[in-house]
Coordinates of C-alpha atoms and ligand atoms in Angstrom, one line a residue:
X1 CA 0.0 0.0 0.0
X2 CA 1.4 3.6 -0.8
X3 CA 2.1 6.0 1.8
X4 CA 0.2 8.7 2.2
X5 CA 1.8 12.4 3.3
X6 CA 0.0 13.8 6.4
X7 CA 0.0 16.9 4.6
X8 CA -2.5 15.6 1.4
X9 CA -4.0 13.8 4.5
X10 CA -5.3 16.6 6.2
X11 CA -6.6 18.0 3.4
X12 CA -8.7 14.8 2.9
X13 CA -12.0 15.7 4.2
X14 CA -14.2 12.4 3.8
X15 CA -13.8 9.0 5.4
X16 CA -10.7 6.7 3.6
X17 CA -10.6 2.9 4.9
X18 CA -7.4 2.7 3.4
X19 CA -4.6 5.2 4.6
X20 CA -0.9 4.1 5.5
X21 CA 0.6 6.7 7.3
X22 CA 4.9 6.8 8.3
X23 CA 6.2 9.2 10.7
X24 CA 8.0 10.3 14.1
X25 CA 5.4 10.0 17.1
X26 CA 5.2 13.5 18.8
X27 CA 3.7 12.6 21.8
X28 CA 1.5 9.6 23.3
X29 CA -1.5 10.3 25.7
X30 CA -3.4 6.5 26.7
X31 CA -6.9 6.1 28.6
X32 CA -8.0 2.6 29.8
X33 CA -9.0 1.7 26.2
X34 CA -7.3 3.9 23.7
X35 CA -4.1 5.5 23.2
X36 CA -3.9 8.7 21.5
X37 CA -0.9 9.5 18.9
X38 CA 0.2 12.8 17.2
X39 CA 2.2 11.7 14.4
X40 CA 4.3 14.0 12.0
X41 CA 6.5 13.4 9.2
X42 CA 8.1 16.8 8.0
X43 CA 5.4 17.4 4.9
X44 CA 3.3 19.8 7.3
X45 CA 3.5 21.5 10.9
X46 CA 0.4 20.0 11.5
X47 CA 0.2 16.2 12.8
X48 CA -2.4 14.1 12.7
X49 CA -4.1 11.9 15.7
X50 CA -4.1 8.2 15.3
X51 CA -6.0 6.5 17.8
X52 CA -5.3 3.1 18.4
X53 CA -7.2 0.8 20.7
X54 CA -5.3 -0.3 23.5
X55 CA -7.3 -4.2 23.1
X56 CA -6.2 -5.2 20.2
X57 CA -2.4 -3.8 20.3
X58 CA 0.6 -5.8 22.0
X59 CA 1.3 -4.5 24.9
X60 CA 5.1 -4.6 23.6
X61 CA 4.3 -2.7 21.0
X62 CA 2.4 -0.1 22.4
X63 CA 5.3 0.3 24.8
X64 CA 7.4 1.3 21.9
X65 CA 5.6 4.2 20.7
X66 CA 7.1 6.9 22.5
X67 CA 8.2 10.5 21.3
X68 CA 11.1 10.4 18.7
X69 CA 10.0 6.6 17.6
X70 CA 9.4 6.1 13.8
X71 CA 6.1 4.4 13.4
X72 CA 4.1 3.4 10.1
X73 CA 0.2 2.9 11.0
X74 CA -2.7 2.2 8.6
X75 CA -6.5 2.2 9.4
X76 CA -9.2 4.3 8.9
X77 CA -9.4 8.1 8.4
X78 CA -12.6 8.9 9.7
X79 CA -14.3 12.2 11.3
X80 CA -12.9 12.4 14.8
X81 CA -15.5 12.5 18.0
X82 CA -12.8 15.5 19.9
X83 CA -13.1 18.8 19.5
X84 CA -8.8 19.1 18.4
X85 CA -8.8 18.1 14.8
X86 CA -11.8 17.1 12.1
X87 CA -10.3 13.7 11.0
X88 CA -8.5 11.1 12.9
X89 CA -6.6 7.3 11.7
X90 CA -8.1 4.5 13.5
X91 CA -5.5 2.2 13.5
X92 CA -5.9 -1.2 12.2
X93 CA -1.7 -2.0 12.2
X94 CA 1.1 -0.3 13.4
X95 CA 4.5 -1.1 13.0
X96 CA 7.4 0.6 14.8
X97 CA 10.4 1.2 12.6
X98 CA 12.5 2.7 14.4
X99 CA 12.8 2.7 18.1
X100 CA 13.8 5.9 20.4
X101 CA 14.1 5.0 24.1
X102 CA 12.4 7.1 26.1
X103 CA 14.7 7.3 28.7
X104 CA 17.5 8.4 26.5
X105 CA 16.1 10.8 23.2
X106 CA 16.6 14.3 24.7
X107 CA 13.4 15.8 22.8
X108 CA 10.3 15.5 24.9
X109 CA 7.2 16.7 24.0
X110 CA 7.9 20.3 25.9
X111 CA 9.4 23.7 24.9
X112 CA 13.1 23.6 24.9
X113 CA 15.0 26.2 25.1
X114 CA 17.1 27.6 21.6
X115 CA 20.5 27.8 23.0
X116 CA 19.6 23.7 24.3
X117 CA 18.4 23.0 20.6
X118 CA 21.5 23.8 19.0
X119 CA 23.3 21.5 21.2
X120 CA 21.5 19.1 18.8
X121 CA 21.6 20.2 15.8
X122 CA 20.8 16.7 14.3
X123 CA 17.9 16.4 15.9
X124 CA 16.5 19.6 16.2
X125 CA 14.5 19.7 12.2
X126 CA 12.1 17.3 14.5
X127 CA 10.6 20.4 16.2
X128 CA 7.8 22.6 15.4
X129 CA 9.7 25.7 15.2
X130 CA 12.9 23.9 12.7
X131 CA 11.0 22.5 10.3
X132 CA 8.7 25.3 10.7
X133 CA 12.0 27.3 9.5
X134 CA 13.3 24.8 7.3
X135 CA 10.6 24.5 4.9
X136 CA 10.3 28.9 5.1
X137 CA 14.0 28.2 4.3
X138 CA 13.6 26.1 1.7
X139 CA 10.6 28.3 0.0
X140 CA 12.3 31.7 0.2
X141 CA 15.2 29.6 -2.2
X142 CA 12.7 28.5 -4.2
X143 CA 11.4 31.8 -4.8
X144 CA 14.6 33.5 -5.6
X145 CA 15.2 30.7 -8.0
X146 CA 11.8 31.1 -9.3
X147 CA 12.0 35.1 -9.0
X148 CA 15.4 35.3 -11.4
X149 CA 14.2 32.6 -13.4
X150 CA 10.9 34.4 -14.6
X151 CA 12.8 38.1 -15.4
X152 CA 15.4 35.7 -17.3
X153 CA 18.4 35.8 -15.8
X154 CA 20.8 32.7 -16.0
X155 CA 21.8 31.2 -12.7
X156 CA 25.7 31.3 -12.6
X157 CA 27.6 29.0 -10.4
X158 CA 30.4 30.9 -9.7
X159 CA 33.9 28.8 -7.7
X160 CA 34.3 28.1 -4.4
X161 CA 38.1 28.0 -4.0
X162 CA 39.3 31.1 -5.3
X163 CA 43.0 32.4 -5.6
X164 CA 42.4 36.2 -5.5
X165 CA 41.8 37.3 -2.6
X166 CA 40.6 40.9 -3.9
X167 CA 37.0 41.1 -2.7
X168 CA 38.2 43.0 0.8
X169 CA 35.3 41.7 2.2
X170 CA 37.1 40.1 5.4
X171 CA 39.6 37.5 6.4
X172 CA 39.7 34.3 4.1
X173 CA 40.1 30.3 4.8
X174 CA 43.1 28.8 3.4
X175 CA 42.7 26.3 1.1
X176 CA 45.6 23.6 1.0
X177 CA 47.1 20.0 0.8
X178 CA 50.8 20.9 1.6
X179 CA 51.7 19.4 4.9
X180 CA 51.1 20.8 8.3
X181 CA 54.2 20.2 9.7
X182 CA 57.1 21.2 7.0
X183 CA 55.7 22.2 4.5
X184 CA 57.9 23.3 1.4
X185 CA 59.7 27.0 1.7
X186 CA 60.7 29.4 -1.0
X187 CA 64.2 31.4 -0.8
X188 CA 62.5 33.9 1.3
X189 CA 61.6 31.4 3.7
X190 CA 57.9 31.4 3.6
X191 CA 55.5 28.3 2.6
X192 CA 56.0 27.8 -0.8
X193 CA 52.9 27.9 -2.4
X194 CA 53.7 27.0 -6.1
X195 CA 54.2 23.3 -4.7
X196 CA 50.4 23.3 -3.3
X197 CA 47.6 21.7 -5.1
X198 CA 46.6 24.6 -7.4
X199 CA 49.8 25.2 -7.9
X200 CA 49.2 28.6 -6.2
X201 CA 47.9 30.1 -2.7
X202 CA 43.9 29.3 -2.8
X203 CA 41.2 30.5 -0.6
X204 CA 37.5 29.7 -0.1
X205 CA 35.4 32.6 -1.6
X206 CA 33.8 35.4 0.6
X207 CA 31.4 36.4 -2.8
X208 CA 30.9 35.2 -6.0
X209 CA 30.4 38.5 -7.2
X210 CA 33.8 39.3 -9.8
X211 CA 33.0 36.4 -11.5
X212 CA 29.5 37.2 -11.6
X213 CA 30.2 40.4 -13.1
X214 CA 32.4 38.8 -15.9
X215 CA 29.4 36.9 -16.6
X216 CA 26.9 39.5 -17.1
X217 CA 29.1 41.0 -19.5
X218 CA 28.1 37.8 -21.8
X219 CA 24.7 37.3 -20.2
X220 CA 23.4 40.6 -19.2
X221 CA 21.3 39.3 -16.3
X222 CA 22.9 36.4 -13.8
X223 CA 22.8 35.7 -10.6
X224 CA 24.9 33.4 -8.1
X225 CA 23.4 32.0 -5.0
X226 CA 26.1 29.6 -3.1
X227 CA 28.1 29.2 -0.1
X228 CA 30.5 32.0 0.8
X229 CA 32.7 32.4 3.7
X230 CA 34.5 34.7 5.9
X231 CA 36.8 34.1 8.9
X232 CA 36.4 37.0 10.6
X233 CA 35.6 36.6 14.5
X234 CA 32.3 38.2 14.7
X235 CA 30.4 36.6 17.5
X236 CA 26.6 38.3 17.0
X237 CA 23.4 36.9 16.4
X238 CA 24.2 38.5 12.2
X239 CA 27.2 36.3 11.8
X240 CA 28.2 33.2 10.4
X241 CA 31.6 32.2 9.4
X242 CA 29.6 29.9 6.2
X243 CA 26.7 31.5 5.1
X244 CA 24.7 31.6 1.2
X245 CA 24.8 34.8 -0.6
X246 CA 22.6 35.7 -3.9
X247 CA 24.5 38.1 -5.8
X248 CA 22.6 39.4 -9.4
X249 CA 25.0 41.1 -11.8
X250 CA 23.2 43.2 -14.6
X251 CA 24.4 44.7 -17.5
X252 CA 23.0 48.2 -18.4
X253 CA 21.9 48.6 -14.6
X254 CA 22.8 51.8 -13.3
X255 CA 22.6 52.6 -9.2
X256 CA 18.9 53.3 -9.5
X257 CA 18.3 50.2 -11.9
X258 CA 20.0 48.4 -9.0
X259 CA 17.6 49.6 -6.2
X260 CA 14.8 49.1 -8.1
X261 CA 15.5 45.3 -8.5
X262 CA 16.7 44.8 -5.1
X263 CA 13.2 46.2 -3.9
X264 CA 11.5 44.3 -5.9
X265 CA 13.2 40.9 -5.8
X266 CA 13.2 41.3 -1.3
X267 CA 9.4 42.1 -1.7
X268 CA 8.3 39.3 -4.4
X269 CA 10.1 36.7 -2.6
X270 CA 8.5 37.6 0.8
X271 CA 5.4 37.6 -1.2
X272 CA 5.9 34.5 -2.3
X273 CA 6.8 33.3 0.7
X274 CA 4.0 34.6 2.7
X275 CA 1.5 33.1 0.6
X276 CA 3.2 29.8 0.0
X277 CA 3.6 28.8 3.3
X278 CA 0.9 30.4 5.5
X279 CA 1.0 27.2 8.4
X280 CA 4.3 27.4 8.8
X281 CA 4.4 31.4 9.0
X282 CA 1.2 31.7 11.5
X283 CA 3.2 29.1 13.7
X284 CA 6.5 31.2 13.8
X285 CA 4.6 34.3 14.2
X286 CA 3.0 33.0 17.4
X287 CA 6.3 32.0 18.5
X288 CA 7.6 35.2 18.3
X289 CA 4.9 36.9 19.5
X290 CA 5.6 34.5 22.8
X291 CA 9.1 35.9 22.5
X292 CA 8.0 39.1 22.7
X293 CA 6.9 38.7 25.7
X294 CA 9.7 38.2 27.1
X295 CA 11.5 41.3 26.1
X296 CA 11.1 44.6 28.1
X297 CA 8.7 46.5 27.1
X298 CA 10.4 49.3 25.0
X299 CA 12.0 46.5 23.1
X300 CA 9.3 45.0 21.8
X301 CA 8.1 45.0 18.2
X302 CA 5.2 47.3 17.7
X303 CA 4.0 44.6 14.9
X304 CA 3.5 41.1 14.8
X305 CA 6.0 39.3 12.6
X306 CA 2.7 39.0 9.7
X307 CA 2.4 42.7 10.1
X308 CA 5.8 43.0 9.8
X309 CA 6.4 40.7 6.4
X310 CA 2.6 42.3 4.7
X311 CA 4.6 46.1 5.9
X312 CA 7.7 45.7 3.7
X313 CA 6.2 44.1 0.9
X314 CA 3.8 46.9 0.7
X315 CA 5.4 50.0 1.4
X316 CA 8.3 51.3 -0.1
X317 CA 11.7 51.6 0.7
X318 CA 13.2 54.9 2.2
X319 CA 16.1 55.7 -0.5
X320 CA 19.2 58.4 1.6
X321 CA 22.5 59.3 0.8
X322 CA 25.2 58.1 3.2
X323 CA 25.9 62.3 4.0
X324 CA 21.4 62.1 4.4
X325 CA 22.1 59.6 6.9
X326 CA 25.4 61.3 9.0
X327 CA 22.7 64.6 9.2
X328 CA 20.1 62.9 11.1
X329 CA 22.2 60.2 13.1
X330 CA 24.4 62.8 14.5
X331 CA 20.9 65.2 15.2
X332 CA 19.4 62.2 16.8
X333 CA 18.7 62.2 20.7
X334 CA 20.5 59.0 21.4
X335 CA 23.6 60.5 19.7
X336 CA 23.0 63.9 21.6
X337 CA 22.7 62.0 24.9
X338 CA 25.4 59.9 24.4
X339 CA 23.7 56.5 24.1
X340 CA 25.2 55.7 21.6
X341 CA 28.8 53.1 21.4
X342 CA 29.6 55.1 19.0
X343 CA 28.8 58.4 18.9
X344 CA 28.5 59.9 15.2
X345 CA 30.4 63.3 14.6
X346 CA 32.6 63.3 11.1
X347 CA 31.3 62.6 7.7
X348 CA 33.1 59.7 6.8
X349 CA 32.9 57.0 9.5
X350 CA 31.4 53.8 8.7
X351 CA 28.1 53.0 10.2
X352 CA 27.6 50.8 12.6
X353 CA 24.8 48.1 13.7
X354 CA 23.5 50.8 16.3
X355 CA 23.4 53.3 13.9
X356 CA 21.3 51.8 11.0
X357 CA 18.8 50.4 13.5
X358 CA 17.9 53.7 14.8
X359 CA 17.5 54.4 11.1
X360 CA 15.2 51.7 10.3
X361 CA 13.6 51.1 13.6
X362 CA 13.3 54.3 15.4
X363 CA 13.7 57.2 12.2
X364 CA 12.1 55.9 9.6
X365 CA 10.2 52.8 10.7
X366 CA 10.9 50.8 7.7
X367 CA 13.4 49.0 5.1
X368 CA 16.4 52.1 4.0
X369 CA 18.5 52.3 1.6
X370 CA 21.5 54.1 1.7
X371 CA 23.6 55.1 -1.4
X372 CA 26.5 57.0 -1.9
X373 CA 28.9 56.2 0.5
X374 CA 32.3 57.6 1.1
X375 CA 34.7 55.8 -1.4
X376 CA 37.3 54.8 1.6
X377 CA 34.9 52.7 3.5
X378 CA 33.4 50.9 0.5
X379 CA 35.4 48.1 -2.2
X380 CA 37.3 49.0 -4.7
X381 CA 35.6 48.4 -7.5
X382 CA 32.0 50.5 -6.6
X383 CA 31.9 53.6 -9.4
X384 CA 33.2 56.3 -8.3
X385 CA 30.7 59.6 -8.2
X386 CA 32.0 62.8 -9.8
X387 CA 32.6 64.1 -6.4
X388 CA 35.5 62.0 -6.3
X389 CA 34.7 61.3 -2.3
X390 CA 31.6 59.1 -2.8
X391 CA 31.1 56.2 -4.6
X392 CA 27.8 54.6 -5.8
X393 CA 27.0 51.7 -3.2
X394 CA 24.1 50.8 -1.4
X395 CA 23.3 49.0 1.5
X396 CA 19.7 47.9 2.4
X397 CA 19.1 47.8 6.1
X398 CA 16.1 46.0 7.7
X399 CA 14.4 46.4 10.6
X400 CA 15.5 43.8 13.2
X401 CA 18.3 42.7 11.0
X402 CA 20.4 46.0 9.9
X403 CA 22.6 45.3 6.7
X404 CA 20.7 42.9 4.4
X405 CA 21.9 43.2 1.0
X406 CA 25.4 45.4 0.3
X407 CA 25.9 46.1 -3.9
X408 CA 27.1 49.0 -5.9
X409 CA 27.3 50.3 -9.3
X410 CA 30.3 49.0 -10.6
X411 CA 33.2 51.2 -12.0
X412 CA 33.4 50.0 -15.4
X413 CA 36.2 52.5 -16.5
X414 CA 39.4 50.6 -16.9
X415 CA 41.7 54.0 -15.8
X416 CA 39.4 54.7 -13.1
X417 CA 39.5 50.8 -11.9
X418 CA 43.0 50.0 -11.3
X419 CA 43.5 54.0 -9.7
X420 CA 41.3 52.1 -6.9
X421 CA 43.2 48.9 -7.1
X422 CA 46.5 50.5 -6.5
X423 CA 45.1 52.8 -3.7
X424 CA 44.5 49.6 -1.6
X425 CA 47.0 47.3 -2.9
X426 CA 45.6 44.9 -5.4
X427 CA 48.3 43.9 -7.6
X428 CA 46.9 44.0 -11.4
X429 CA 48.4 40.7 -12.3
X430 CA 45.9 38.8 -9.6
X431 CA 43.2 40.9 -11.6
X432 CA 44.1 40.7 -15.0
X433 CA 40.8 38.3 -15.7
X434 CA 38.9 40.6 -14.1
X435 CA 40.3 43.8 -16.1
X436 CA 40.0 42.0 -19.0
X437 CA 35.7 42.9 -18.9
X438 CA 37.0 47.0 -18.9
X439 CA 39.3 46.5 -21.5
X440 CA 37.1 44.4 -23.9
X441 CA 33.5 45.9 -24.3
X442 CA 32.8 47.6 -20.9
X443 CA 29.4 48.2 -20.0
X444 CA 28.1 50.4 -16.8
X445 CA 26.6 47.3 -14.8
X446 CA 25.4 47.1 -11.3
X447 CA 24.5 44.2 -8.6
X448 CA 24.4 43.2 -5.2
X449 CA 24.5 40.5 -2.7
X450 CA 21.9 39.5 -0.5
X451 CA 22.9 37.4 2.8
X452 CA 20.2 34.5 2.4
X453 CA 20.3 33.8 6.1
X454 CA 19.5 37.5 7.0
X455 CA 16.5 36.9 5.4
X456 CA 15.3 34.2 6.5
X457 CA 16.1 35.4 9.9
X458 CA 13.3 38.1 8.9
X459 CA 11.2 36.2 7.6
X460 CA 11.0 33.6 10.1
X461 CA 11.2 36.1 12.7
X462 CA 13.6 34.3 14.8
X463 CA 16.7 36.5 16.3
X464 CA 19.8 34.2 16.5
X465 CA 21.1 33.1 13.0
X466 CA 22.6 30.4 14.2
X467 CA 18.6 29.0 14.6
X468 CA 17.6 29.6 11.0
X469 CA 20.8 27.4 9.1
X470 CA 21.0 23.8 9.7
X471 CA 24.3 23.8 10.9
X472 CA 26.0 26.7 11.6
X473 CA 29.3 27.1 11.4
X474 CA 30.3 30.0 13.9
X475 CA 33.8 30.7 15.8
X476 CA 35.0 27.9 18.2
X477 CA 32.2 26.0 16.7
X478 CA 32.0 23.3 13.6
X479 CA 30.2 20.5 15.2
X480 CA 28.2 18.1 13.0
Ligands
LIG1 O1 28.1 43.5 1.9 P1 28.8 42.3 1.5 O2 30.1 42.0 2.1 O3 28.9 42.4 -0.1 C1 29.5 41.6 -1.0 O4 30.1 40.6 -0.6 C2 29.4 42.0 -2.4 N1 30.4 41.3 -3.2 C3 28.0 41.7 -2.9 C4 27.7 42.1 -4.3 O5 27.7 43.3 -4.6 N2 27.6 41.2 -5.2 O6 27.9 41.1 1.7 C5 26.6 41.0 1.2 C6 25.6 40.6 2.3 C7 25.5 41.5 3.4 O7 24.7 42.6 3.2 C8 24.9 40.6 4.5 O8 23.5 40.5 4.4 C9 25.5 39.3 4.2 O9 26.0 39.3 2.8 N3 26.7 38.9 5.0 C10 26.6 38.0 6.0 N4 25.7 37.2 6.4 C11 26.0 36.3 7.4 N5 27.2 36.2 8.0 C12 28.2 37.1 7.6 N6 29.4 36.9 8.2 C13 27.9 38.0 6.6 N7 28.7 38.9 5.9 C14 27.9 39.5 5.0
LIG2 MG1 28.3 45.1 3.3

C-alpha cells in the first residue's frame, strides 16, 4: 500500500478505509481503552491523531511508541468525536520502525529552550519551530530561483576555491594539501605555495560577485546563490563564518536600476513566501509573538511578525544618501545623549549596527537604503561619483536585522579601476581576468548580494542566525 503524506491527509476531508501513514510519534496520551498518537512526518506543521485501541495492540508494541519513535500505521481516516482536529486514523496496524528510548532521546514533548536545541543540531528539524523554519527556508530559495528565473536571468555557479583574494570583504580560509608540519619553503623562507595543489595560494570565496560580473558582460542578467565564507571573529546573532549569498549582476543597470531590482526581488520573494507557506508562518509568528513577551517593554516589536512581512512588501523603501544619513544620526537624541557606542560626529565613518537600526527602527520605521557612500569605507571596484569622495553603493538595512543586501554600481572605467586597485593594494596581475571585462567591451553594470540567512532570519522572525541554518558554522564552533 502507498504511503500517504500527512499533509494531502489533512486536506482529505471524507472517510478513507485505506490510509498508511509513516512518521515520528510526537507525543502519546493512553486512557483505559485507547491510546492517542500525534504523528508527524516533516510534509506539514500539522500532525495528525491516530487512535489506536489499547485491546487489540501488544502491549510490547504499544510500549514502543514513544516521542522520537518512527512508526508506520494504517486504518481508517474517519471524522474524529474531539473537538482538536476534524479527522483522525483509527489504526488497524502499526508497526514501529524505528525505536527511540524514552529514557534516553533528549526531545520531549515540551518547549526547549534555543540555546539547548543547537546542542543538537541533528535532531532539532524534529521540532515545530525547525521544520517550521526549514521549509520557510527552503521556500524563500525557491522563490529567488523562481523570481530570477521568470525576469530571465541565468543562474551562474560561480567557484568556491578562489586564488584572489581581492574582494576586501574580510579574512579568508586557506585552502591547502601541503603538509602541516614542513611544509615546502621558498628562498624567502615562507611556505612555498607554487608546490600546493593549485599550484598557487587558494582560498574559499567570501562572494561570488567578480565572477559574476564577468558573466553578465556575456549574459546581461545572472545571478549566483552559493556558499561564501568569511573568517572574521564576529560573535553576534548577524554572523556566520559559512553563510549563502545571492548576488545578481546586470548589464545596463545603473545605481537606480540596481535599487529598483533589489526592492522588488526582497518584496516578491517575501510575497511569495507569505503566501506559500501560510502554516508554517502563523506558527512562527505565534512564537515570536511568545518571545516578545519576554522582552522589556520598549524593546518589543510594535508589529506582529505577519504585520511585519505584509509592511515591507507593501510600502516602499526609504532611498538616503550616506551624508542624508550622518545629518540625522548625529541630530538624533541617542547620539546627543550619548547612548550611543559610538557616537556619530565626522562625515566619513562607517556606520555601525546601532546606527542603521535607529535608522530603520526608530527614524524611519521601515526597510532604507543608503547610497553614496564615502569611497574609503566601500570596495574597490563601486563607481566612483564625480565628487570623487563618494562612490555609488548601497546598502539595504532592515528592521531587526540592519545590513541585508550590500551592492554598488560598478566602476566600469578601466583607468578609473586599477586607480582604486592601487590605492588599496591589489596587484593587477591577480586581476588581470577581471580587467579583462573593462578593456574588452565595458558596460556600466550594477549588482548586489543579498545574505540569504538574514532573510530568513526576517522572515522567520527568529533573532539568533545560528537557529535559522542547519548547521551553523560559527567561531569555536563546527560541530556536526
Ligand atoms: O556587503 P557584502 O560584504 O557584499 C559583498 O560581498 C558584495 N560582493 C555583494 C555584491 O555586490 N555582489 O555582503 C553582502 C551581504 C550583506 O549585506 C549581509 O546580508 C551578508 O551578505 N553577510 C553575511 N551574512 C551572514 N554572516 C556574515 N558573516 C555575513 N557577511 C555578509
Ligand atoms: Mg556590506
Amino acid at each position: 500500500m502507498k504511503r500517504t503524506e500527512i499533509k494531502s491527509l489533512l486536506s482529505i476531508e471524507e472517510s478513507n478505509e485505506n490510509i498508511l501513514v509513516k512518521g515520528w510519534v510526537r507525543t502519546k496520551r493512553e486512557s483505559k481503552n485507547v491510546a492517542f498518537i500525534a504523528l508527524n512526518d516533516g510534509s506539514t506543521i500539522n500532525n495528525i491523531q491516530i487512535v489506536a485501541d489499547v485491546n487489540t495492540f501488544d502491549e510490547t508494541l504499544l510500549k514502543k511508541i514513544n516521542t522520537g519513535a518512527c512508526i508506520s500505521a494504517q486504518g481508517n481516516w474517519i471524522a474524529s468525536a474531539g473537538g482538536k482536529q476534524a479527522f483522525e486514523l483509527h489504526a488497524e496496524k502499526i508497526n514501529v520502525l524505528g525505536e527511540a528510548d524514552p529514557d534516553e532521546y533528549p526531545l520531549q514533548p515540551k518547549r526547549h529552550s534555543l540555546e539547548f536545541l543547537r546542542e543538537l543540531a541533528h535532531l532539532r528539524p524534529r521540532t515545530n519551530t525547525f521544520s517550521a523554519i526549514m521549509r520557510v527556508r527552503h521556500t524563500l530559495a525557491y522563490g529567488i530561483h523562481k523570481y530570477f528565473n521568470d525576469k530571465g536571468f541565468v543562474y551562474m555557479n560561480t567557484p568556491i576555491i578562489t586564488g584572489s583574494d581581492a574582494e576586501g570583504a574580510g579574512e579568508m580560509f586557506k585552502v591547502t594539501t601541503l603538509p602541516e608540519n614542513n611544509p615546502p619553503k621558498n628562498e624567502r623562507g615562507e611556505v612555498d605555495y607554487t608546490q600546493d595543489f593549485f599550484g598557487k595560494a587558494t582560498n574559499l570565496t567570501v562572494s561570488g560577485q567578480l565572477q559574476a560580473e564577468l558573466g553578465a558582460m556575456a549574459l546581461s542578467k545572472v545571478y549566483t546563490f552559493g556558499p561564501t565564507f568569511r573568517a572574521e571573529n564576529s560573535n553576534t546573532t548577524r554572523h556566520l563564518a559559512e553563510f549563502w549569498m545571492v548576488e545578481p549582476e546586470v548589464a545596463f543597470n545603473d545605481i537606480n536600476d540596481n535599487q529598483d531590482l533589489a526592492e522588488d526581488f526582497l518584496k516578491q520573494v517575501i510575497k511569495y513566501t507569505l503566501d506559500t507557506c501560510k502554516d508554517d508562518l502563523a506558527f512562527l509568528n505565534k512564537r515570536a509573538f511568545e518571545e516578545e513577551k519576554n522582552k522589556p517593554q520598549n524593546e518589543r516589536n510594535e508589529l506582529s511578525l505577519l504585520e511585519r512581512l505584509e509592511f515591507v512588501i507593501s510600502n516602499e523603501f526609504e532611498r538616503i544618501t550616506y551624508t542624508e544619513a550622518i545629518d540625522i544620526l548625529r541630530n538624533s537624541k541617542p547620539n546627543k545623549k550619548k547612548k550611543f557606542n559610538y557616537l556619530v560626529s565626522d562625515w566619513g565613518i562607517d556606520l555601525q549596527s546601532e546606527h542603521e537600526r535607529f535608522l530603520v527602527e526608530k527614524h524611519f520605521k521601515k526597510p532604507v537604503i543608503i547610497v553614496d557612500y564615502p569611497a574609503s569605507i566601500k570596495a574597490f571596484y563601486m563607481k566612483l561619483n564625480d565628487d570623487k569622495k563618494t562612490v555609488r553603493g548601497m546598502d539595504i538595512l532592515f528592521p531587526g536585522i540592519g545590513e541585508i543586501v550590500g551592492g554598488s554600481e560598478r566602476e566600469e572605467n578601466l583607468e578609473k579601476l586599477k586607480e582604486g586597485m592601487k590605492k588599496v593594494g591589489i596587484p593587477e596581475e591577480e586581476l588581470s581576468w577581471y580587467l579583462d571585462t573593462r578593456k574588452y567591451g565595458t558596460a556600466p553594470h550594477s549588482g548586489f548580494g543579498l545574505g540569504f540567512e538574514r532573510l530568513v532570519l526576517f522572515v522567520t522572525g527568529m533573532s539568533n542566525i545560528r537557529d535559522i541554518i542547519p548547521f551553523p558554522r560559527t567561531p569555536q564552533n563546527a560541530e556536526f
